[in-house]
Amino acid sequence: MDLSLRHITHRYDEVEVLRDINLEIKQGQIVCIIGPSGCGKSTLLRMIGGLERPTSGEVLQIGEPPADCLNPLTYIFQDFALLPWRTVEGNVSLALEDHALSATMREEIIADVLARTKLADFRTAYPRQLSGGMKQRVAIARALSVRPAVLLMDEPLSALDSQTRELLMDDLVDLWEKENYTAAYVTHNLAEAVRLGHKIVVLSRRPGEIRDIVEIDMPLSARTGENSELESIQKRLWTLMRDEARAADRELLDAR
Amino acid sequence: MRDKTTGNQKAGKPVPFRGGGFLPKPKKIIAPIVFIALIAFWEWGSRTGFIGPLILPAPSEAFEAFMNLLNTGLLWQHLAASLQRLLLGWFSGTLLGIIVGTLIGLFSLARSGLQPLVSAIFPIPKIALLPLFIIWFGIGEGSKVATILFGTFFPTVIATYGGIDNVDRGLIRMGQSFGLSRLSIIRKIILPGALPAILSGARISAAIAIILLVAAEMIAAEYGIGAYILIAGSLMATDQLITGVAILSCIGLIFAWVIGKAEKYFLKWRA
C-alpha cells in the first residue's frame, strides 16, 4: 500500500501552516520529514494518519493494505502515549481489544511482539517502572501488534537521551531489515534522517513548503560508523536548513 | 585513578551543605501521642478545676455518657439511622455526580447547558433549602437523604469533569489513532484518567455529607447522631454533646480511611 499526498494546504484561522505539499510514500520505504521547529511537520504527519483534516488537498491510499492488517496507519508518538494504569502487556492489548480476535490469538500476538522488541521479561511492569527507551519499545511493540501497513513516527527518539537513541535507532534498522516496513518519520535530527531515510523531505519554515527531496540509495545496513557520503548529505541538508532554522528560532510562537 | 590537581594536602574548607528539607514525612507514632497528650491535659485540667465543668466536661464524663449510650442500646439505633441516611445520600449523590460530570466532560451540549447551572447551585448552602426539601420529599427520610444527595452531587460533578478535562489529550489521540471505538476511549482512557480526581472529590463530598447529615437530623429526626447532639445541646448536657461530636469525627475518619484504601487499590499504578 502506498500513500500519496496531493496539494495539502493547511491554515489555522488566518495563518498558513502548510502550503501545497505533494509527496509519495512508497511501500517498503522510510520517508523522513525534516524541517525547523514549528514548520508544521507534526501537523502533516497527523494529516497522513487521518487525525487532522487539511484545509485543502487530500491524502490518498493507493492499493489495499494486507488482509491481516488491523490498523493500516499506526502512530508511534514522541511522548510514547502509554496508559500509566496498564502494564506493558495491557498497553499492547489495548490496541487489540476492539478487534474481533479470540483470547488465544490476542495472547499469541502480544507474546510475539514483546519477544520481537525484547520486552518479554517486562510483561507485567507498569510504565512508571520503565526507562524512556523501554517505554518507547513498548510503544513500538503496540504499533507492531496491529500489523500496520505504514508506521507514522512523530519524533520517536526525541524524548530519549543520546545513548538510548543510538540503541533504538539500531533496533529500528534491524526491524526494517527483517520486515521492510513502510514509514513516515518526522524528526528535527538530521543524523537520524540520513541514518534511516530512503527519502528525506526538507520543509521550509512556516508556511511549510517542500524545499527539497533527497533520495539516499545506500542500504540501511551499510549506513554505519564513519561514512563520508552520509556526512556530505547531512552537511548539504544542514546548509539547506540553517537559515530557515535561524529565522524560525526568532519567530514568536503565538504569532500563528 | 585520581585527578592530579587535587593533590594530597588538605587546603580550604568544605562547601557548606544547604540542600535538603522541605520534605515532611509522616511519623506513625506522633499522631497517637498528640491525641493522648491532649486528652490527658484536658482530663487533668477538668480534675484540678483549671477547666470549669460548665465550659467543657471532662473526657471521662464524655466517656461515661458514651458507655451509657452503649449500654442502653440507643447507640446502635442512632448510628443505624444516621449511617443509612449517610450512605444512601452519599452513594446516590456521588453516582449521579459522576454520571452528570462525565456528560459535562464529554459533550458540548451538556457542558454549555449544565455547567452554568452547576456553578450557580453549587455555592448555595443546601441547609438553606432544607425547608423546601421537606415540602418536596416529606418530613421523613426523604428530605434528609435529599439534602445529603444534593450536597454531595455538585462537588462530585465538578471533580469529575475537572478530572476529565485534565486527561492527557495525547492519550486520547493515541486511542483514536488505533481506531478504538468512542466507548472504548471513554471506558479505557478517559474514566481511568479522571479517577484520581474523582476519588479526591469523594474525599471532599464525604466530609460534606457528614456536615449535612447533622444539619438535616437537627430538624425533625427521632434517631440519629444529629438528633442526639441537638437534644444534648438543648439540655445543656455537654458530656453527651461531646460524645456525639466524637462519634461524628470517628465516622469521618472511617470514611477517609475507606477512601484512602480505595485510592491505594485503584491508583496502584501511580508511584
Short mmCIF file of C-alpha atoms in Angstrom, two decimals:
data_model
loop_
_atom_site.label_atom_id
_atom_site.label_comp_id
_atom_site.label_asym_id
_atom_site.label_seq_id
_atom_site.Cartn_x
_atom_site.Cartn_y
_atom_site.Cartn_z
CA MET A 1 0.00 0.00 0.00
CA ASP A 2 1.37 3.40 -0.98
CA LEU A 3 0.31 6.81 0.24
CA SER A 4 0.07 9.88 -1.88
CA LEU A 5 -0.25 13.44 -0.58
CA ARG A 6 -1.86 15.81 -3.08
CA HIS A 7 -1.74 19.58 -2.73
CA ILE A 8 -2.00 19.63 1.05
CA THR A 9 -2.52 23.15 2.34
CA HIS A 10 -3.46 23.95 5.88
CA ARG A 11 -4.21 27.07 7.85
CA TYR A 12 -5.10 27.75 11.46
CA ASP A 13 -7.50 30.69 11.29
CA GLU A 14 -5.62 33.16 9.10
CA VAL A 15 -2.13 31.70 9.41
CA GLU A 16 -0.94 29.36 6.70
CA VAL A 17 0.98 26.43 8.19
CA LEU A 18 1.46 24.16 5.19
CA ARG A 19 1.46 25.11 1.55
CA ASP A 20 0.88 22.78 -1.36
CA ILE A 21 2.64 19.64 -0.15
CA ASN A 22 2.91 16.86 -2.73
CA LEU A 23 4.58 13.67 -1.65
CA GLU A 24 4.61 9.94 -2.39
CA ILE A 25 5.27 7.34 0.28
CA LYS A 26 6.07 4.06 -1.47
CA GLN A 27 5.73 0.66 0.11
CA GLY A 28 8.86 -0.53 1.91
CA GLN A 29 10.32 2.95 2.04
CA ILE A 30 11.16 5.13 5.03
CA VAL A 31 10.39 8.74 4.24
CA CYS A 32 11.95 11.20 6.67
CA ILE A 33 10.38 14.63 7.02
CA ILE A 34 12.69 17.26 8.46
CA GLY A 35 12.31 20.95 8.97
CA PRO A 36 12.79 23.75 11.51
CA SER A 37 10.62 23.74 14.60
CA GLY A 38 7.10 24.96 14.03
CA CYS A 39 7.16 24.26 10.30
CA GLY A 40 4.12 22.02 10.52
CA LYS A 41 5.84 18.65 10.12
CA SER A 42 3.95 17.06 13.02
CA THR A 43 0.71 18.54 11.69
CA LEU A 44 1.48 16.98 8.33
CA LEU A 45 2.01 13.59 9.96
CA ARG A 46 -1.32 13.88 11.80
CA MET A 47 -2.95 14.51 8.43
CA ILE A 48 -1.32 11.47 6.86
CA GLY A 49 -2.88 9.27 9.53
CA GLY A 50 -6.27 10.97 9.48
CA LEU A 51 -6.06 12.61 12.90
CA GLU A 52 -6.38 16.07 11.44
CA ARG A 53 -8.06 17.37 8.30
CA PRO A 54 -6.16 19.65 5.90
CA THR A 55 -7.86 22.88 4.81
CA SER A 56 -7.47 21.70 1.23
CA GLY A 57 -5.85 18.81 -0.58
CA GLU A 58 -6.06 15.14 0.24
CA VAL A 59 -4.13 12.10 1.38
CA LEU A 60 -4.78 9.10 -0.85
CA GLN A 61 -4.31 5.47 -0.04
CA ILE A 62 -3.18 3.64 -3.15
CA GLY A 63 -3.75 -0.10 -3.12
CA GLU A 64 -5.22 -2.14 -0.32
CA PRO A 65 -3.41 -2.86 2.95
CA PRO A 66 -2.56 -6.55 3.53
CA ALA A 67 -5.53 -8.62 4.65
CA ASP A 68 -4.18 -9.40 8.13
CA CYS A 69 -3.58 -5.73 8.87
CA LEU A 70 -5.64 -4.47 11.82
CA ASN A 71 -4.79 -0.78 11.75
CA PRO A 72 -3.19 0.30 8.46
CA LEU A 73 -1.91 3.69 9.62
CA THR A 74 -0.30 3.36 13.03
CA TYR A 75 1.49 6.01 15.05
CA ILE A 76 4.48 6.00 17.32
CA PHE A 77 4.46 9.17 19.40
CA GLN A 78 7.26 11.26 20.81
CA ASP A 79 5.87 11.04 24.36
CA PHE A 80 5.15 7.28 24.00
CA ALA A 81 1.44 7.74 24.88
CA LEU A 82 1.30 4.70 27.16
CA LEU A 83 -1.57 4.34 29.61
CA PRO A 84 0.06 4.62 33.04
CA TRP A 85 -2.63 2.42 34.63
CA ARG A 86 -1.92 -0.51 32.36
CA THR A 87 1.02 -2.86 32.41
CA VAL A 88 3.23 -3.47 29.38
CA GLU A 89 1.01 -6.29 28.13
CA GLY A 90 -2.12 -4.28 28.97
CA ASN A 91 -0.89 -1.41 26.84
CA VAL A 92 -0.25 -3.69 23.88
CA SER A 93 -3.57 -5.42 24.44
CA LEU A 94 -5.40 -2.05 24.32
CA ALA A 95 -4.76 -1.79 20.59
CA LEU A 96 -6.15 -5.30 20.03
CA GLU A 97 -9.21 -5.28 22.27
CA ASP A 98 -11.50 -3.54 19.81
CA HIS A 99 -10.82 -6.12 17.11
CA ALA A 100 -12.60 -9.42 16.79
CA LEU A 101 -9.79 -11.67 17.95
CA SER A 102 -10.03 -14.72 20.15
CA ALA A 103 -8.29 -14.54 23.51
CA THR A 104 -5.66 -17.05 22.40
CA MET A 105 -4.99 -15.10 19.19
CA ARG A 106 -4.56 -11.90 21.16
CA GLU A 107 -2.25 -13.64 23.61
CA GLU A 108 -0.18 -15.01 20.73
CA ILE A 109 0.20 -11.58 19.14
CA ILE A 110 1.18 -9.98 22.44
CA ALA A 111 3.78 -12.66 23.18
CA ASP A 112 5.14 -12.34 19.65
CA VAL A 113 5.57 -8.55 19.58
CA LEU A 114 7.01 -8.45 23.10
CA ALA A 115 9.56 -11.06 22.08
CA ARG A 116 10.43 -9.11 18.94
CA THR A 117 11.02 -5.92 20.93
CA LYS A 118 12.91 -7.82 23.68
CA LEU A 119 10.29 -6.97 26.29
CA ALA A 120 9.20 -10.48 27.23
CA ASP A 121 10.66 -10.11 30.75
CA PHE A 122 8.76 -6.90 31.41
CA ARG A 123 5.21 -8.02 30.63
CA THR A 124 3.71 -7.11 33.96
CA ALA A 125 5.70 -3.93 34.60
CA TYR A 126 3.96 -0.55 34.75
CA PRO A 127 5.21 2.30 32.52
CA ARG A 128 6.49 4.26 35.53
CA GLN A 129 8.92 1.41 36.24
CA LEU A 130 10.47 1.61 32.76
CA SER A 131 13.17 3.84 31.34
CA GLY A 132 12.38 6.12 28.41
CA GLY A 133 13.90 3.70 25.93
CA MET A 134 11.89 0.79 27.28
CA LYS A 135 8.70 2.87 27.16
CA GLN A 136 9.30 3.62 23.51
CA ARG A 137 9.94 -0.08 22.90
CA VAL A 138 6.53 -0.81 24.41
CA ALA A 139 5.00 1.76 22.08
CA ILE A 140 6.79 0.11 19.13
CA ALA A 141 5.53 -3.30 20.26
CA ARG A 142 2.00 -1.91 20.48
CA ALA A 143 2.33 -0.46 16.97
CA LEU A 144 3.65 -3.74 15.57
CA SER A 145 0.82 -5.72 17.20
CA VAL A 146 -1.77 -4.28 14.81
CA ARG A 147 0.41 -5.21 11.79
CA PRO A 148 0.45 -1.72 10.27
CA ALA A 149 0.83 -1.06 6.58
CA VAL A 150 2.52 2.28 7.28
CA LEU A 151 4.19 3.38 10.52
CA LEU A 152 3.85 7.08 11.27
CA MET A 153 6.59 8.13 13.65
CA ASP A 154 6.48 11.56 15.24
CA GLU A 155 9.96 12.29 16.57
CA PRO A 156 10.01 8.89 18.27
CA LEU A 157 13.54 9.28 19.63
CA SER A 158 13.48 12.95 20.61
CA ALA A 159 12.48 12.37 24.23
CA LEU A 160 15.38 9.96 24.80
CA ASP A 161 18.97 10.52 25.79
CA SER A 162 21.58 10.15 23.05
CA GLN A 163 22.83 6.67 24.03
CA THR A 164 19.32 5.24 24.18
CA ARG A 165 18.60 6.96 20.89
CA GLU A 166 21.50 5.10 19.26
CA LEU A 167 20.28 1.76 20.61
CA LEU A 168 16.71 2.31 19.47
CA MET A 169 17.83 3.53 16.07
CA ASP A 170 19.73 0.25 15.62
CA ASP A 171 16.56 -1.60 16.63
CA LEU A 172 14.54 0.31 14.03
CA VAL A 173 17.14 -0.51 11.36
CA ASP A 174 17.18 -4.22 12.33
CA LEU A 175 13.42 -4.29 12.27
CA TRP A 176 13.34 -2.72 8.84
CA GLU A 177 15.90 -5.23 7.56
CA LYS A 178 13.59 -8.03 8.72
CA GLU A 179 10.19 -6.68 7.84
CA ASN A 180 10.67 -3.91 5.29
CA TYR A 181 8.03 -1.74 6.88
CA THR A 182 6.83 1.47 5.29
CA ALA A 183 7.21 4.57 7.39
CA ALA A 184 6.86 8.32 7.52
CA TYR A 185 9.36 9.55 10.06
CA VAL A 186 9.22 13.10 11.33
CA THR A 187 12.33 14.41 13.05
CA HIS A 188 14.41 17.52 13.52
CA ASN A 189 17.54 15.44 13.90
CA LEU A 190 19.49 15.32 10.64
CA ALA A 191 21.64 12.36 11.74
CA GLU A 192 18.51 10.27 12.32
CA ALA A 193 17.17 11.29 8.93
CA VAL A 194 20.28 10.24 6.98
CA ARG A 195 20.60 7.02 9.01
CA LEU A 196 17.02 5.85 8.41
CA GLY A 197 15.62 7.67 5.40
CA HIS A 198 15.37 6.31 1.88
CA LYS A 199 13.90 9.66 1.03
CA ILE A 200 14.37 12.86 3.00
CA VAL A 201 11.87 15.65 2.61
CA VAL A 202 13.07 19.08 3.71
CA LEU A 203 10.34 21.51 4.71
CA SER A 204 10.82 25.26 4.89
CA ARG A 205 9.77 27.33 7.87
CA ARG A 206 6.15 28.39 8.20
CA PRO A 207 4.27 28.20 5.90
CA GLY A 208 5.83 24.77 5.37
CA GLU A 209 6.66 24.04 1.76
CA ILE A 210 8.80 21.27 0.35
CA ARG A 211 12.22 22.82 -0.25
CA ASP A 212 13.96 19.71 -1.42
CA ILE A 213 13.66 15.96 -1.58
CA VAL A 214 16.88 13.98 -1.16
CA GLU A 215 16.96 10.30 -2.04
CA ILE A 216 19.62 8.07 -0.50
CA ASP A 217 20.17 4.77 -2.29
CA MET A 218 22.63 3.29 0.18
CA PRO A 219 21.10 0.29 2.01
CA LEU A 220 20.32 0.92 5.69
CA SER A 221 22.64 -1.86 6.85
CA ALA A 222 25.61 -0.14 5.16
CA ARG A 223 25.00 3.16 6.91
CA THR A 224 27.10 2.51 9.99
CA GLY A 225 30.09 4.19 11.57
CA GLU A 226 32.10 6.75 9.64
CA ASN A 227 30.61 7.33 6.26
CA SER A 228 31.76 10.24 4.15
CA GLU A 229 28.86 10.06 1.74
CA LEU A 230 26.27 10.31 4.50
CA GLU A 231 28.23 13.09 6.15
CA SER A 232 28.24 15.13 2.99
CA ILE A 233 24.49 14.59 2.61
CA GLN A 234 23.96 15.66 6.20
CA LYS A 235 26.07 18.78 5.57
CA ARG A 236 24.06 19.59 2.49
CA LEU A 237 20.82 19.22 4.42
CA TRP A 238 22.14 21.50 7.14
CA THR A 239 23.09 24.25 4.67
CA LEU A 240 19.59 23.93 3.25
CA MET A 241 18.06 24.29 6.68
CA ARG A 242 20.35 26.65 8.54
CA ASP A 243 18.87 29.96 7.52
CA GLU A 244 15.36 28.61 7.85
CA ALA A 245 16.11 27.31 11.33
CA ARG A 246 17.65 30.60 12.37
CA ALA A 247 14.63 32.54 11.13
CA ALA A 248 12.20 30.08 12.71
CA ASP A 249 14.05 30.37 16.01
CA ARG A 250 13.39 34.11 16.08
CA GLU A 251 9.69 33.85 15.37
CA LEU A 252 7.14 34.45 18.08
CA LEU A 253 5.40 31.22 18.98
CA ASP A 254 1.95 32.72 19.44
CA ALA A 255 2.11 34.63 16.17
CA ARG A 256 0.26 31.85 14.46
CA MET B 1 42.93 6.98 39.02
CA ARG B 2 42.85 10.39 40.62
CA ASP B 3 42.90 13.89 39.33
CA LYS B 4 46.45 15.14 39.85
CA THR B 5 45.48 18.70 40.64
CA THR B 6 43.56 17.72 43.80
CA GLY B 7 46.77 16.56 45.45
CA ASN B 8 47.04 15.07 48.89
CA GLN B 9 47.28 18.06 51.13
CA LYS B 10 44.00 19.35 52.53
CA ALA B 11 43.68 23.04 51.90
CA GLY B 12 40.50 25.13 52.16
CA LYS B 13 37.24 24.33 53.94
CA PRO B 14 34.36 22.01 52.97
CA VAL B 15 31.49 23.51 51.00
CA PRO B 16 28.65 24.17 53.45
CA PHE B 17 25.60 21.93 52.95
CA ARG B 18 22.47 23.89 52.12
CA GLY B 19 20.16 21.35 50.43
CA GLY B 20 17.63 19.02 51.98
CA GLY B 21 14.47 19.78 53.92
CA PHE B 22 11.02 20.68 52.53
CA LEU B 23 10.05 17.02 52.60
CA PRO B 24 7.79 16.30 55.57
CA LYS B 25 7.40 12.59 56.22
CA PRO B 26 4.56 11.16 58.30
CA LYS B 27 5.78 9.52 61.51
CA LYS B 28 3.27 6.98 62.74
CA ILE B 29 3.76 7.29 66.49
CA ILE B 30 3.42 11.06 66.64
CA ALA B 31 -0.34 11.25 65.98
CA PRO B 32 -1.44 8.96 68.89
CA ILE B 33 0.97 10.74 71.20
CA VAL B 34 -0.55 14.12 70.32
CA PHE B 35 -4.08 12.74 70.87
CA ILE B 36 -3.28 11.10 74.17
CA ALA B 37 -1.36 14.12 75.44
CA LEU B 38 -4.20 16.46 74.54
CA ILE B 39 -6.85 14.31 76.21
CA ALA B 40 -4.66 13.78 79.26
CA PHE B 41 -4.14 17.52 79.57
CA TRP B 42 -7.88 18.08 79.22
CA GLU B 43 -8.70 15.46 81.86
CA TRP B 44 -6.07 16.91 84.21
CA GLY B 45 -7.47 20.42 83.65
CA SER B 46 -11.01 19.29 84.47
CA ARG B 47 -9.95 17.42 87.62
CA THR B 48 -7.93 20.30 89.02
CA GLY B 49 -10.69 22.77 88.19
CA PHE B 50 -8.44 24.57 85.71
CA ILE B 51 -11.19 23.92 83.11
CA GLY B 52 -14.64 24.58 84.59
CA PRO B 53 -17.22 21.76 84.22
CA LEU B 54 -19.62 24.19 82.54
CA ILE B 55 -17.11 25.25 79.96
CA LEU B 56 -16.05 21.74 78.94
CA PRO B 57 -16.89 18.40 80.54
CA ALA B 58 -14.02 16.07 81.36
CA PRO B 59 -13.22 13.38 78.79
CA SER B 60 -14.05 10.77 81.43
CA GLU B 61 -17.58 12.21 81.73
CA ALA B 62 -18.00 12.15 77.99
CA PHE B 63 -16.79 8.55 78.03
CA GLU B 64 -19.35 7.73 80.72
CA ALA B 65 -22.06 9.25 78.56
CA PHE B 66 -20.82 7.09 75.71
CA MET B 67 -20.92 3.92 77.84
CA ASN B 68 -24.42 4.87 78.90
CA LEU B 69 -25.42 5.22 75.28
CA LEU B 70 -23.85 1.85 74.53
CA ASN B 71 -25.46 0.04 77.45
CA THR B 72 -28.95 1.29 76.75
CA GLY B 73 -28.56 0.13 73.16
CA LEU B 74 -29.51 3.58 71.92
CA LEU B 75 -26.11 3.93 70.25
CA TRP B 76 -26.97 1.39 67.56
CA GLN B 77 -30.35 2.96 66.91
CA HIS B 78 -28.78 6.39 66.44
CA LEU B 79 -25.89 5.02 64.39
CA ALA B 80 -28.10 2.87 62.19
CA ALA B 81 -30.41 5.77 61.38
CA SER B 82 -27.50 8.09 60.61
CA LEU B 83 -25.44 5.65 58.59
CA GLN B 84 -28.43 4.67 56.49
CA ARG B 85 -29.08 8.30 55.54
CA LEU B 86 -25.41 8.98 55.05
CA LEU B 87 -24.66 6.01 52.80
CA LEU B 88 -27.84 6.32 50.78
CA GLY B 89 -27.40 10.05 50.22
CA TRP B 90 -23.68 9.91 49.60
CA PHE B 91 -23.78 6.90 47.26
CA SER B 92 -26.60 8.23 45.10
CA GLY B 93 -25.19 11.76 45.12
CA THR B 94 -21.76 10.51 44.08
CA LEU B 95 -23.13 8.17 41.44
CA LEU B 96 -25.34 10.83 39.86
CA GLY B 97 -22.49 13.32 40.16
CA ILE B 98 -20.11 11.04 38.26
CA ILE B 99 -22.70 10.46 35.52
CA VAL B 100 -23.52 14.16 35.07
CA GLY B 101 -19.84 15.14 35.41
CA THR B 102 -18.94 12.66 32.67
CA LEU B 103 -21.64 14.09 30.41
CA ILE B 104 -20.34 17.63 31.01
CA GLY B 105 -16.80 16.40 30.41
CA LEU B 106 -17.67 14.76 27.09
CA PHE B 107 -20.49 16.57 25.34
CA SER B 108 -20.62 20.20 24.24
CA LEU B 109 -24.39 20.35 24.72
CA ALA B 110 -24.24 19.10 28.31
CA ARG B 111 -21.29 21.37 29.00
CA SER B 112 -22.94 24.54 27.77
CA GLY B 113 -26.28 23.66 29.34
CA LEU B 114 -25.34 22.19 32.69
CA GLN B 115 -22.04 23.78 33.67
CA PRO B 116 -23.51 27.25 34.40
CA LEU B 117 -26.32 25.58 36.32
CA VAL B 118 -23.86 23.63 38.43
CA SER B 119 -21.81 26.77 39.08
CA ALA B 120 -24.98 28.60 40.12
CA ILE B 121 -26.30 25.94 42.50
CA PHE B 122 -23.04 24.66 43.97
CA PRO B 123 -22.41 27.62 46.31
CA ILE B 124 -25.94 27.56 47.79
CA PRO B 125 -25.81 26.07 51.29
CA LYS B 126 -28.06 23.04 50.92
CA ILE B 127 -29.19 23.50 54.53
CA ALA B 128 -30.99 26.65 53.40
CA LEU B 129 -33.01 24.51 51.03
CA LEU B 130 -33.98 22.01 53.73
CA PRO B 131 -37.47 23.51 54.29
CA LEU B 132 -38.11 23.16 50.58
CA PHE B 133 -36.84 19.58 50.62
CA ILE B 134 -39.24 18.85 53.48
CA ILE B 135 -42.13 20.11 51.37
CA TRP B 136 -40.92 18.19 48.31
CA PHE B 137 -39.76 14.94 49.84
CA GLY B 138 -41.68 14.76 53.12
CA ILE B 139 -40.52 15.27 56.67
CA GLY B 140 -39.29 11.68 56.98
CA GLU B 141 -36.18 10.10 55.47
CA GLY B 142 -36.71 11.62 52.01
CA SER B 143 -35.76 15.18 52.85
CA LYS B 144 -32.70 14.10 54.84
CA VAL B 145 -31.35 11.84 52.11
CA ALA B 146 -32.13 14.51 49.52
CA THR B 147 -30.12 17.12 51.43
CA ILE B 148 -27.08 14.85 51.51
CA LEU B 149 -27.61 13.82 47.90
CA PHE B 150 -27.72 17.41 46.66
CA GLY B 151 -24.80 18.38 48.85
CA THR B 152 -22.52 15.64 47.54
CA PHE B 153 -23.77 15.77 43.95
CA PHE B 154 -22.28 19.13 43.00
CA PRO B 155 -18.71 18.73 44.24
CA THR B 156 -18.62 15.30 42.57
CA VAL B 157 -19.79 16.80 39.26
CA ILE B 158 -17.09 19.45 39.41
CA ALA B 159 -14.37 16.97 40.40
CA THR B 160 -15.40 14.57 37.62
CA TYR B 161 -15.44 16.98 34.72
CA GLY B 162 -12.32 18.68 36.04
CA GLY B 163 -10.63 15.28 36.02
CA ILE B 164 -11.83 14.54 32.51
CA ASP B 165 -10.62 17.93 31.27
CA ASN B 166 -7.18 17.08 32.61
CA VAL B 167 -6.85 13.72 30.90
CA ASP B 168 -3.81 13.84 28.63
CA ARG B 169 -5.05 14.72 25.12
CA GLY B 170 -2.13 12.74 23.73
CA LEU B 171 -3.59 9.53 25.18
CA ILE B 172 -6.97 10.23 23.62
CA ARG B 173 -5.31 10.90 20.27
CA MET B 174 -3.41 7.63 20.69
CA GLY B 175 -6.71 5.82 21.24
CA GLN B 176 -8.15 7.38 18.10
CA SER B 177 -5.04 6.53 16.10
CA PHE B 178 -5.53 2.85 16.94
CA GLY B 179 -9.11 3.06 15.80
CA LEU B 180 -10.65 2.46 19.25
CA SER B 181 -14.38 2.97 19.46
CA ARG B 182 -15.73 6.02 21.28
CA LEU B 183 -16.98 3.84 24.10
CA SER B 184 -13.58 2.16 24.48
CA ILE B 185 -11.85 5.52 24.63
CA ILE B 186 -14.24 6.69 27.36
CA ARG B 187 -14.06 3.46 29.33
CA LYS B 188 -10.38 2.65 28.98
CA ILE B 189 -8.70 6.03 28.66
CA ILE B 190 -10.88 8.89 29.88
CA LEU B 191 -12.50 7.43 33.00
CA PRO B 192 -9.34 5.79 34.41
CA GLY B 193 -7.52 9.04 33.71
CA ALA B 194 -10.14 11.01 35.64
CA LEU B 195 -10.26 8.53 38.53
CA PRO B 196 -7.66 10.28 40.73
CA ALA B 197 -9.70 13.49 40.57
CA ILE B 198 -12.96 11.62 41.17
CA LEU B 199 -11.54 9.92 44.26
CA SER B 200 -10.22 13.15 45.74
CA GLY B 201 -13.67 14.61 45.04
CA ALA B 202 -15.13 11.69 47.00
CA ARG B 203 -12.98 12.67 49.98
CA ILE B 204 -14.44 16.17 49.98
CA SER B 205 -18.02 15.04 49.40
CA ALA B 206 -17.78 12.53 52.27
CA ALA B 207 -16.97 15.37 54.67
CA ILE B 208 -19.78 17.47 53.23
CA ALA B 209 -22.16 14.52 53.64
CA ILE B 210 -21.43 14.27 57.37
CA ILE B 211 -21.89 18.02 57.89
CA LEU B 212 -25.24 17.93 56.08
CA LEU B 213 -26.32 14.77 57.88
CA VAL B 214 -26.16 16.52 61.23
CA ALA B 215 -27.88 19.61 59.88
CA ALA B 216 -30.70 17.55 58.40
CA GLU B 217 -31.12 15.49 61.56
CA MET B 218 -31.41 18.57 63.68
CA ILE B 219 -34.82 19.10 62.13
CA ALA B 220 -37.46 16.54 62.92
CA ALA B 221 -35.49 13.37 63.50
CA GLU B 222 -36.18 10.97 66.31
CA TYR B 223 -32.99 8.98 65.96
CA GLY B 224 -29.62 9.86 64.52
CA ILE B 225 -26.38 11.32 65.82
CA GLY B 226 -27.52 14.80 64.85
CA ALA B 227 -30.74 14.42 66.82
CA TYR B 228 -28.77 13.11 69.79
CA ILE B 229 -26.47 16.13 69.68
CA LEU B 230 -29.43 18.51 69.35
CA ILE B 231 -31.21 17.06 72.39
CA ALA B 232 -27.98 17.08 74.40
CA GLY B 233 -27.44 20.70 73.42
CA SER B 234 -30.90 21.85 74.43
CA LEU B 235 -30.50 20.10 77.81
CA MET B 236 -27.02 21.60 78.23
CA ALA B 237 -25.74 18.03 78.62
CA THR B 238 -22.31 18.92 77.33
CA ASP B 239 -20.90 15.45 78.09
CA GLN B 240 -23.39 13.89 75.68
CA LEU B 241 -22.73 16.63 73.15
CA ILE B 242 -19.00 15.87 73.21
CA THR B 243 -19.79 12.16 72.83
CA GLY B 244 -21.95 12.84 69.77
CA VAL B 245 -19.30 15.03 68.18
CA ALA B 246 -16.64 12.39 68.84
CA ILE B 247 -18.80 9.75 67.13
CA LEU B 248 -19.16 12.04 64.09
CA SER B 249 -15.43 12.55 63.98
CA CYS B 250 -14.94 8.77 64.06
CA ILE B 251 -17.38 8.29 61.19
CA GLY B 252 -15.43 10.89 59.23
CA LEU B 253 -12.14 9.14 59.97
CA ILE B 254 -13.55 5.76 58.91
CA PHE B 255 -14.85 7.25 55.64
CA ALA B 256 -11.48 8.85 54.93
CA TRP B 257 -9.74 5.55 55.72
CA VAL B 258 -12.00 3.60 53.34
CA ILE B 259 -11.42 6.12 50.55
CA GLY B 260 -7.69 6.01 51.25
CA LYS B 261 -7.82 2.21 50.82
CA ALA B 262 -9.77 2.61 47.59
CA GLU B 263 -7.16 5.08 46.32
CA LYS B 264 -4.38 2.69 47.18
CA TYR B 265 -6.12 -0.11 45.31
CA PHE B 266 -7.35 1.73 42.22
CA LEU B 267 -4.35 4.02 41.82
CA LYS B 268 -1.61 1.48 42.48
CA TRP B 269 -0.20 2.32 39.05
CA ARG B 270 0.94 5.67 40.45
CA ALA B 271 4.29 5.84 42.17
#
